[in-house]
Coordinates of C-alpha atoms and ligand atoms in Angstrom, one line a residue:
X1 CA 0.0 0.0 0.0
X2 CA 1.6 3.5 -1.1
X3 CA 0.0 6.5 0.5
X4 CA 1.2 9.9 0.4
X5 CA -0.6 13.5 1.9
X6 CA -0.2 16.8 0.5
X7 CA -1.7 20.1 2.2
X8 CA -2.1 23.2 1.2
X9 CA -3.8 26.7 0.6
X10 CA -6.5 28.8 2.7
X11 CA -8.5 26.3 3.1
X12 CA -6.1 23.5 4.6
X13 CA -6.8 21.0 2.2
X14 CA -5.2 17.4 1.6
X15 CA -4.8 15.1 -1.1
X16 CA -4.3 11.7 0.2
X17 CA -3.5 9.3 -2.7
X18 CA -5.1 5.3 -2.7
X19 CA -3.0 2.9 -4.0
X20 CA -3.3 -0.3 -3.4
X21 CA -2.2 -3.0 -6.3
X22 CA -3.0 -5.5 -4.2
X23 CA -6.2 -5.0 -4.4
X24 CA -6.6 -3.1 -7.3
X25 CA -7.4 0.3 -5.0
X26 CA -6.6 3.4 -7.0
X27 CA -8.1 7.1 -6.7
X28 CA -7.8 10.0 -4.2
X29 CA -9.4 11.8 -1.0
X30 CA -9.5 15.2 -1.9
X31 CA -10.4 17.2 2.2
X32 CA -11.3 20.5 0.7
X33 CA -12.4 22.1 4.1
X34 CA -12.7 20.7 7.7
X35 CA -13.3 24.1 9.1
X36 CA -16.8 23.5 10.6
X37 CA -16.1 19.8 11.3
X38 CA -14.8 16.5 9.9
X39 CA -15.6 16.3 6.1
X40 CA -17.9 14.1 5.2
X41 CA -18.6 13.4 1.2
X42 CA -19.2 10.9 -0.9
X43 CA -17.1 7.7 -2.0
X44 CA -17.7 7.3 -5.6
X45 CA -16.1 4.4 -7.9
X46 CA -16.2 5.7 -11.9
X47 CA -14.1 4.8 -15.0
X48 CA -11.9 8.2 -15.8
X49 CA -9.6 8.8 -19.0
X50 CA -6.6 10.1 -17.3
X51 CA -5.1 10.6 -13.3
X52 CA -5.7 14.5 -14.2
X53 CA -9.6 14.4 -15.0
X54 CA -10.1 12.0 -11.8
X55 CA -8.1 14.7 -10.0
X56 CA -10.0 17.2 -11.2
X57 CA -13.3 16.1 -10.3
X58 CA -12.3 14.9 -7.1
X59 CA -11.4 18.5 -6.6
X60 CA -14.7 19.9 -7.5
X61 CA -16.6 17.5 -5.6
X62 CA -15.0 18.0 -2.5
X63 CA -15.6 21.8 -2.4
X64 CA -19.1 21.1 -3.7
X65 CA -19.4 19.2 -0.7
X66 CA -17.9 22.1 1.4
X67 CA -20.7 24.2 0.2
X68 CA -23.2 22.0 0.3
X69 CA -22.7 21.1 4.2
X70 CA -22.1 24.4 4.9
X71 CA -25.6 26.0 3.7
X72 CA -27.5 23.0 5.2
X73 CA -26.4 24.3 8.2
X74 CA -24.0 20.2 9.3
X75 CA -21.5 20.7 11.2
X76 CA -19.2 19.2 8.7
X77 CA -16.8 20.6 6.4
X78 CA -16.1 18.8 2.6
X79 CA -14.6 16.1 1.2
X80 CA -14.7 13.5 -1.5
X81 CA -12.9 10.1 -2.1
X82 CA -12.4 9.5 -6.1
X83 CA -11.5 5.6 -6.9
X84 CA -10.6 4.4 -10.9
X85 CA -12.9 1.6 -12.0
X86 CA -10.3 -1.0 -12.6
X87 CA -11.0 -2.2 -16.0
X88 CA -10.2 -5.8 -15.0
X89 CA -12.9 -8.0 -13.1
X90 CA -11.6 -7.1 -9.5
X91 CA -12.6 -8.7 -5.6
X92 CA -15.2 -5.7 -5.1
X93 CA -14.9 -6.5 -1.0
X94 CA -11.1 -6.4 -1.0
X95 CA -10.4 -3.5 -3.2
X96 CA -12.9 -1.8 -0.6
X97 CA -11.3 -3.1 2.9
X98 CA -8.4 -1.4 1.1
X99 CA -9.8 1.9 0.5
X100 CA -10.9 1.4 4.3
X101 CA -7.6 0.9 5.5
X102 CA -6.6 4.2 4.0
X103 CA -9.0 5.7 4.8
X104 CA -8.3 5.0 8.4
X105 CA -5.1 6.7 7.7
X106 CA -6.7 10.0 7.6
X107 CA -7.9 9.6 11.3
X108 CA -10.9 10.8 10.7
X109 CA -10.6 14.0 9.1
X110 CA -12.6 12.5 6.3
X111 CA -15.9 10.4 6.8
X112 CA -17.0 8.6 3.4
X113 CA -20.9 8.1 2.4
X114 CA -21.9 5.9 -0.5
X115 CA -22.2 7.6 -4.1
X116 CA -22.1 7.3 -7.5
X117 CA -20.8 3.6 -8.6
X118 CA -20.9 2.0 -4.7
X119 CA -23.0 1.3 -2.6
X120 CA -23.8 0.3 1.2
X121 CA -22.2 -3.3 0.6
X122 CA -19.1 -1.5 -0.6
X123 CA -19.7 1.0 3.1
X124 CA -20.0 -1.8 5.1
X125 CA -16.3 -3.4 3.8
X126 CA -14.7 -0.4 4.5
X127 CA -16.4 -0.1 7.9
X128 CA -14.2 -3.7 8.3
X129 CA -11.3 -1.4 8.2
X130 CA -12.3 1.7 10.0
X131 CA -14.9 3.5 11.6
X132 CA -14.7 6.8 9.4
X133 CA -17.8 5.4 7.2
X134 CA -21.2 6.8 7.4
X135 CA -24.8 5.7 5.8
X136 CA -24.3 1.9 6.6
X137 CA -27.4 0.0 6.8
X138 CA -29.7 0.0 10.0
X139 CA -28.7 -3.8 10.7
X140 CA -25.3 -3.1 11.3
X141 CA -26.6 -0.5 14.5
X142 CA -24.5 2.5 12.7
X143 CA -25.5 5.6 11.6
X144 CA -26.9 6.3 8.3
X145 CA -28.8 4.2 6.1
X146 CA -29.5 4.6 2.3
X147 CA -29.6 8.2 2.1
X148 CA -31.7 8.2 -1.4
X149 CA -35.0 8.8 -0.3
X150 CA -34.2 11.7 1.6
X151 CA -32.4 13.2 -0.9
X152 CA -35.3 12.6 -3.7
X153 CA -37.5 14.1 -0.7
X154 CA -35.5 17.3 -0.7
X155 CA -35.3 17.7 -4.3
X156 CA -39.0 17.6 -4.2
X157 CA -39.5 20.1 -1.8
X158 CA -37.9 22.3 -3.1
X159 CA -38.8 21.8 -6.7
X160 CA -42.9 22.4 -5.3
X161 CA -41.7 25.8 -3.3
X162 CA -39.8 27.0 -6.3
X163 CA -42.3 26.0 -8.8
X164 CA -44.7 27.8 -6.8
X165 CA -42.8 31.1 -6.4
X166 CA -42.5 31.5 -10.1
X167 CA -45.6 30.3 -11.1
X168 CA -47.9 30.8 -7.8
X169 CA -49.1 27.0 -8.7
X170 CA -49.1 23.3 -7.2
X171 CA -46.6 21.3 -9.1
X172 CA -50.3 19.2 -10.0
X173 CA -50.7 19.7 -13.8
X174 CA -46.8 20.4 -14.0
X175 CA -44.7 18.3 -17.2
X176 CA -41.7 17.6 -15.0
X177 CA -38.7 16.0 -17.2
X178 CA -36.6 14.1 -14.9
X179 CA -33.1 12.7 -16.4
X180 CA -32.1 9.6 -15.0
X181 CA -34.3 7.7 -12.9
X182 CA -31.9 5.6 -10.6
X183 CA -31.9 5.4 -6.5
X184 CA -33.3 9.0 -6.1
X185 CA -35.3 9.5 -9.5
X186 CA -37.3 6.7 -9.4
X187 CA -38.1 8.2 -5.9
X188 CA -38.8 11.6 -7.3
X189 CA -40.9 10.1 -9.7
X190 CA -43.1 8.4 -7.2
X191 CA -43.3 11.6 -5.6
X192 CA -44.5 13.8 -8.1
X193 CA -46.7 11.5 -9.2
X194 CA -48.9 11.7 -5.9
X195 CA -48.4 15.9 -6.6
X196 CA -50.2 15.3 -10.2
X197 CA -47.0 16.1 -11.8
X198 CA -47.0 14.5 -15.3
X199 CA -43.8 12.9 -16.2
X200 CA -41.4 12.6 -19.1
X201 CA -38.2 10.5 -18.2
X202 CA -34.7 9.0 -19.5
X203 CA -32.8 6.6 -18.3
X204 CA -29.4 5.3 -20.3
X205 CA -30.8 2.0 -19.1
X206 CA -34.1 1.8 -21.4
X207 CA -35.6 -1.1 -19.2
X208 CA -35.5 1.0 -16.1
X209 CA -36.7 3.8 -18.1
X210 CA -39.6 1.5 -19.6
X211 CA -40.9 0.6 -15.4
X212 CA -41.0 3.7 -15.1
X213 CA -42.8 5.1 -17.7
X214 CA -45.4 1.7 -17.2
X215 CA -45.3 2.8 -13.7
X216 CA -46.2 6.5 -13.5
X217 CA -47.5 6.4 -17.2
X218 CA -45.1 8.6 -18.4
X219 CA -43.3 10.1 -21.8
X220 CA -39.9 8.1 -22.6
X221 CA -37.3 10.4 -24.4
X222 CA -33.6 9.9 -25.0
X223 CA -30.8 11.3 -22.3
X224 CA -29.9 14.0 -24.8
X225 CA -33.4 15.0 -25.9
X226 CA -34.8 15.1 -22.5
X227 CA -32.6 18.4 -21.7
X228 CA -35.0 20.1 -24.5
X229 CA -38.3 18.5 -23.8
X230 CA -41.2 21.0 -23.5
X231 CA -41.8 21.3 -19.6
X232 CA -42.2 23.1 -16.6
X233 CA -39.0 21.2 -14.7
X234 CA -35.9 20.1 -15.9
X235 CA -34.4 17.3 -12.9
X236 CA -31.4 16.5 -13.8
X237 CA -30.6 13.1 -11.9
X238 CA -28.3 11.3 -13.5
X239 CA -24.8 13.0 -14.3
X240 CA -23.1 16.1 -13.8
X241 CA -22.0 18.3 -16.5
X242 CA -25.0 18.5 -18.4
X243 CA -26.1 21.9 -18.6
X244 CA -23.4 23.2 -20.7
X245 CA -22.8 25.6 -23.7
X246 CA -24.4 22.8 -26.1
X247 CA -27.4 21.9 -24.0
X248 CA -28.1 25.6 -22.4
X249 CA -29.6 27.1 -25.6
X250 CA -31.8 24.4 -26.2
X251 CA -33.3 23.9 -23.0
X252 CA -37.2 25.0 -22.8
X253 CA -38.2 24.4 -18.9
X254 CA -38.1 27.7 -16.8
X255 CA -37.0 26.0 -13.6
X256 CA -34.3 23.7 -13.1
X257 CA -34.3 21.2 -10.1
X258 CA -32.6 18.5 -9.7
X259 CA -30.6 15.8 -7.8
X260 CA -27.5 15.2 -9.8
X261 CA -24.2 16.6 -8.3
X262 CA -21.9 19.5 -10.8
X263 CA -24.8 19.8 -13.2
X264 CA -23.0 22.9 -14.2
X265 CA -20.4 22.2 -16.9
X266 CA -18.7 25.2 -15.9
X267 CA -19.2 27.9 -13.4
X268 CA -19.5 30.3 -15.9
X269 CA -23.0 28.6 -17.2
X270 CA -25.1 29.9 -14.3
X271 CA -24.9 33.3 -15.6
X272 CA -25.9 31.6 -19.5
X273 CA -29.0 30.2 -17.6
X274 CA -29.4 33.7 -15.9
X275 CA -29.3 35.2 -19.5
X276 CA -31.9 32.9 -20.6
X277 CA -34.4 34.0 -17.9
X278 CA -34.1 30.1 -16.6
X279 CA -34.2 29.7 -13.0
X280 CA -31.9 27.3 -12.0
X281 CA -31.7 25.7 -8.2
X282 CA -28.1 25.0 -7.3
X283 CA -27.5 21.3 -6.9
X284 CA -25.9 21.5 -3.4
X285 CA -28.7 23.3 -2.1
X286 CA -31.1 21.2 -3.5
X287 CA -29.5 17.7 -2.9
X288 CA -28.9 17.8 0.5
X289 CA -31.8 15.3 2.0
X290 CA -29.4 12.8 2.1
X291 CA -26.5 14.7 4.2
X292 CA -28.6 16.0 6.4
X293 CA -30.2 12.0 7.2
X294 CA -26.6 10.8 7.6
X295 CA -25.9 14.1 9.8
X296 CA -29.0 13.7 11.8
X297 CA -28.6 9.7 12.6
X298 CA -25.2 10.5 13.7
X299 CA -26.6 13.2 16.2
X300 CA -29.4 10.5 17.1
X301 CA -32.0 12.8 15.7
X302 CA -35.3 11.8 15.0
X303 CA -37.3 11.6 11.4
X304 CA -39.4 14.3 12.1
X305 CA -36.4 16.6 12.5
X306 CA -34.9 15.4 9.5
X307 CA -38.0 16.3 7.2
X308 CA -38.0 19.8 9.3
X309 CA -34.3 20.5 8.3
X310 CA -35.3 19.0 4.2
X311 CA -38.0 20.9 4.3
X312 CA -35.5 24.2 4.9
X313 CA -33.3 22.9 1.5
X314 CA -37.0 24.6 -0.3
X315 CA -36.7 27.7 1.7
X316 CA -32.8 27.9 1.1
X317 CA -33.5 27.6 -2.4
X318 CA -35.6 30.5 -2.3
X319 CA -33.2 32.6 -0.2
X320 CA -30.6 31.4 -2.9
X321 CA -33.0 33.1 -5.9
X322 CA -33.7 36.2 -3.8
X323 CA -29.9 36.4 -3.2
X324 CA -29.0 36.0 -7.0
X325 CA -31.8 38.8 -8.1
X326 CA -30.6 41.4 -5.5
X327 CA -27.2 41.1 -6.4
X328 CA -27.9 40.6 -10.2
X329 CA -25.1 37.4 -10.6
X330 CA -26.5 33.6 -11.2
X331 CA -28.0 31.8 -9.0
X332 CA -24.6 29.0 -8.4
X333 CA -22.8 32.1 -7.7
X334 CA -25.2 33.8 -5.0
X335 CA -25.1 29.5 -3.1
X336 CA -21.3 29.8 -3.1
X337 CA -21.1 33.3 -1.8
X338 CA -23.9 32.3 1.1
X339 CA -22.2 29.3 2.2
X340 CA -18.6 30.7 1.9
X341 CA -19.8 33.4 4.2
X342 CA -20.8 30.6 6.8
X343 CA -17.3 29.1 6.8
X344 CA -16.1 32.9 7.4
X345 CA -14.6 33.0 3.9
X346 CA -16.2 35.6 1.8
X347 CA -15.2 34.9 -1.9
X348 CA -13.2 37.6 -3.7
X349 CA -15.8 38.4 -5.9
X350 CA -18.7 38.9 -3.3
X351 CA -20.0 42.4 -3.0
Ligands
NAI1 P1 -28.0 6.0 -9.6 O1 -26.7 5.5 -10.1 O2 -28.9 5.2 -8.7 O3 -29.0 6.5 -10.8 C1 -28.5 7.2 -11.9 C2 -29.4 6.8 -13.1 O4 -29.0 7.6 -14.2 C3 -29.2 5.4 -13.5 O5 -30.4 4.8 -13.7 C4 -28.4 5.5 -14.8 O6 -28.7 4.5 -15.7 C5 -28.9 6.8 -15.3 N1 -28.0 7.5 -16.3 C6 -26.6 7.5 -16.3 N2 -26.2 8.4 -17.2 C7 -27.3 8.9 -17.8 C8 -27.5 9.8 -18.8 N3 -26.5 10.4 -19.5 N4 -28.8 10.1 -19.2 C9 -29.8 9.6 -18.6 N5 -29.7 8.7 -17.6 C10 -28.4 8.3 -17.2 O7 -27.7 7.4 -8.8 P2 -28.5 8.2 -7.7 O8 -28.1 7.7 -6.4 O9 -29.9 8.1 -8.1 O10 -28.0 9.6 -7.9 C11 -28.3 10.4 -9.0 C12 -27.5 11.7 -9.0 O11 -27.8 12.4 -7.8 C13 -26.0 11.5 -9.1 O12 -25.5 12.5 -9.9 C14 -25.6 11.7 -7.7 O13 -24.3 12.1 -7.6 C15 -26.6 12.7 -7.2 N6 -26.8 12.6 -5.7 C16 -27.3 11.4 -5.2 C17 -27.5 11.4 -3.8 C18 -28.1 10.2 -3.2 O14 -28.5 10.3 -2.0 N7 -28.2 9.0 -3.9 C19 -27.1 12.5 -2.9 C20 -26.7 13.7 -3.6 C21 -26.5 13.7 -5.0

């Protein structure tokens, strides 16, 4: 096992490196803050083309998470562990005792939750190796659980308060488009079907598109198309990156809402949305249900006070908009200002 820890700049961040042939264990913990508490992110397991893009995007994860912890008012600061997909068949349980025993190395300054490409199976071989591992199931007696539903519950919230400030209606009636309809779509889905919300939805995975569609008798469109479909609500929930300078001009719902972490391309594409009079709901505002679960088994919180605190993602959404219009900037912009201010780090461009 190789590790190796680099810190630096004004937000005392490491870079602790994975690397475990053994096992097959490659990827990075990016700790981007820890100044409100230990930071606590996802562990997500994804093919990447080159070290440099996994580094990158471990990078922007973790100080999404920042962000994101820091406006849901958690006393946690932001991290993110990045591992390669090995391209090889690989012993899924070892290569993730191995990330555990790294993990472990970083004495807690970094708690992992399960995320894109792993799941609680992979949380609970890590938890073999140590204890800095969050969202395991009930069974085990640890904190957490699978944090999907809350999420999806958040995203819906604040989808029906901001559908209702722009529109002063119910979401019932409302063509909502959601992209990807995995964990915390399909959930979304079920939700906004109760609202009277009439669906359109992709999925790379046609079947699971196809139950869903049979399900909630909704419209199937393709990944790409569903970005322009005529609706209310765009929810992205599948990928990041996907509102970009190709997809931007072509989008037709007013209101963006949706699950999916970095649906931004690039910073810079808030203020194309803002051009385009298209309200968009910053991800790490809106996808916080599931942080705040994991944040609120650890303090031994009960349910109730975990839909009170989700139910404040809806209202931060519109503090976020209200934010955004005084200070004419986008909307991703006026999040990172608020929740900069909360770790005491106004951003150089904030007024
Ligand atoms: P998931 O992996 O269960 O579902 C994603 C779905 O999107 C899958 O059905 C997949 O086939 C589909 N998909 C992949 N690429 C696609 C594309 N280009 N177009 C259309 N569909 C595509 O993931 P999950 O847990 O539902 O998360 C969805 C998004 O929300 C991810 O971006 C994740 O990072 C984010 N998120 C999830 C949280 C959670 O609690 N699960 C918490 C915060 C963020």
């Amino acid at each position: 096992m190789v590790h190796s820890a680099l810190e630096w700049d004004d937000f005392q961040e490491i870079v602790h490196i994975i690397d475990d042939p053994r096992s097959g264990a490659k990827g990075v913990v990016v700790v981007h803050s820890t100044a409100l508490g230990p930071a606590v992110g996802g562990c997500r397991l994804a093919p990447y083309s080159s070290d440099a893009a996994l580094m990158r995007d471990a990078m922007r994860l973790a100080r999404e998470m920042t962000y994101k912890n820091a406006l849901a008012g958690l006393p946690f600061g932001g991290g993110k562990a990045v591992l390669l997909q090995p391209e090889a068949p690989f012993d899924r349980a070892a290569l993730f005792r191995a990330v555990g025993e790294s993990l472990e190395l970083l004495e807690g300054r970094y708690i992992a939750v399960q995320e894109v490409g792993t799941d609680i199976a992979d949380m609970q071989n890590i938890a073999k190796r140590t204890s800095y591992v969050a969202g395991l199931d009930r069974k085990a007696r640890r904190a957490g659980g699978d944090p999907s539903p809350w999420t999806a519950l958040g995203v819906f919230k604040a989808m029906e308060l901001a559908h209702f400030h722009l529109h002063g209606r119910s979401l019932a009636g409302a063509r909502v488009a959601v992209q990807g309809v995995g964990r915390v779509g399909q959930i979304l889905c079920e939700l906004l079907s109760v609202a009277g919300a009439r669906l359109i939805v992709a999925d790379t995975n046609h079947r699971r598109a196809q139950a869903i569609a049979e399900r909630f008798r909704a419209q199937i469109l393709s990944a790409d198309a569903i970005l322009s479909a005529e609706a209310d609500i765009l929810a992205p929930c599948a990928v990041g990156g996907v509102l970009n300078c190709n997809s931007i001009a072509a989008i037709r719902a007013p209101l963006i809402c949706g699950a999916a972490n970095s649906q931004l391309a690039h910073k810079e594409d808030g203020e194309e949305l803002r051009a385009r009079g298209i309200a968009y709901a910053p991800d790490y505002v809106v996808n916080a249900g599931g942080m705040i679960n994991i944040a609120a088994e650890h303090r031994g919180a009960s349910q109730q006070m975990v839909r009170r605190d989700i139910d404040a993602i809806a209202e931060r959404v519109i503090m976020v908009f209200a934010e955004s219009d005084r200070r004419s900037i986008a909307t991703n912009r006026a999040a990172d200002a608020m929740a900069r201010e909360i770790i005491g780090k106004p951003s150089s461009w904030a007024a």
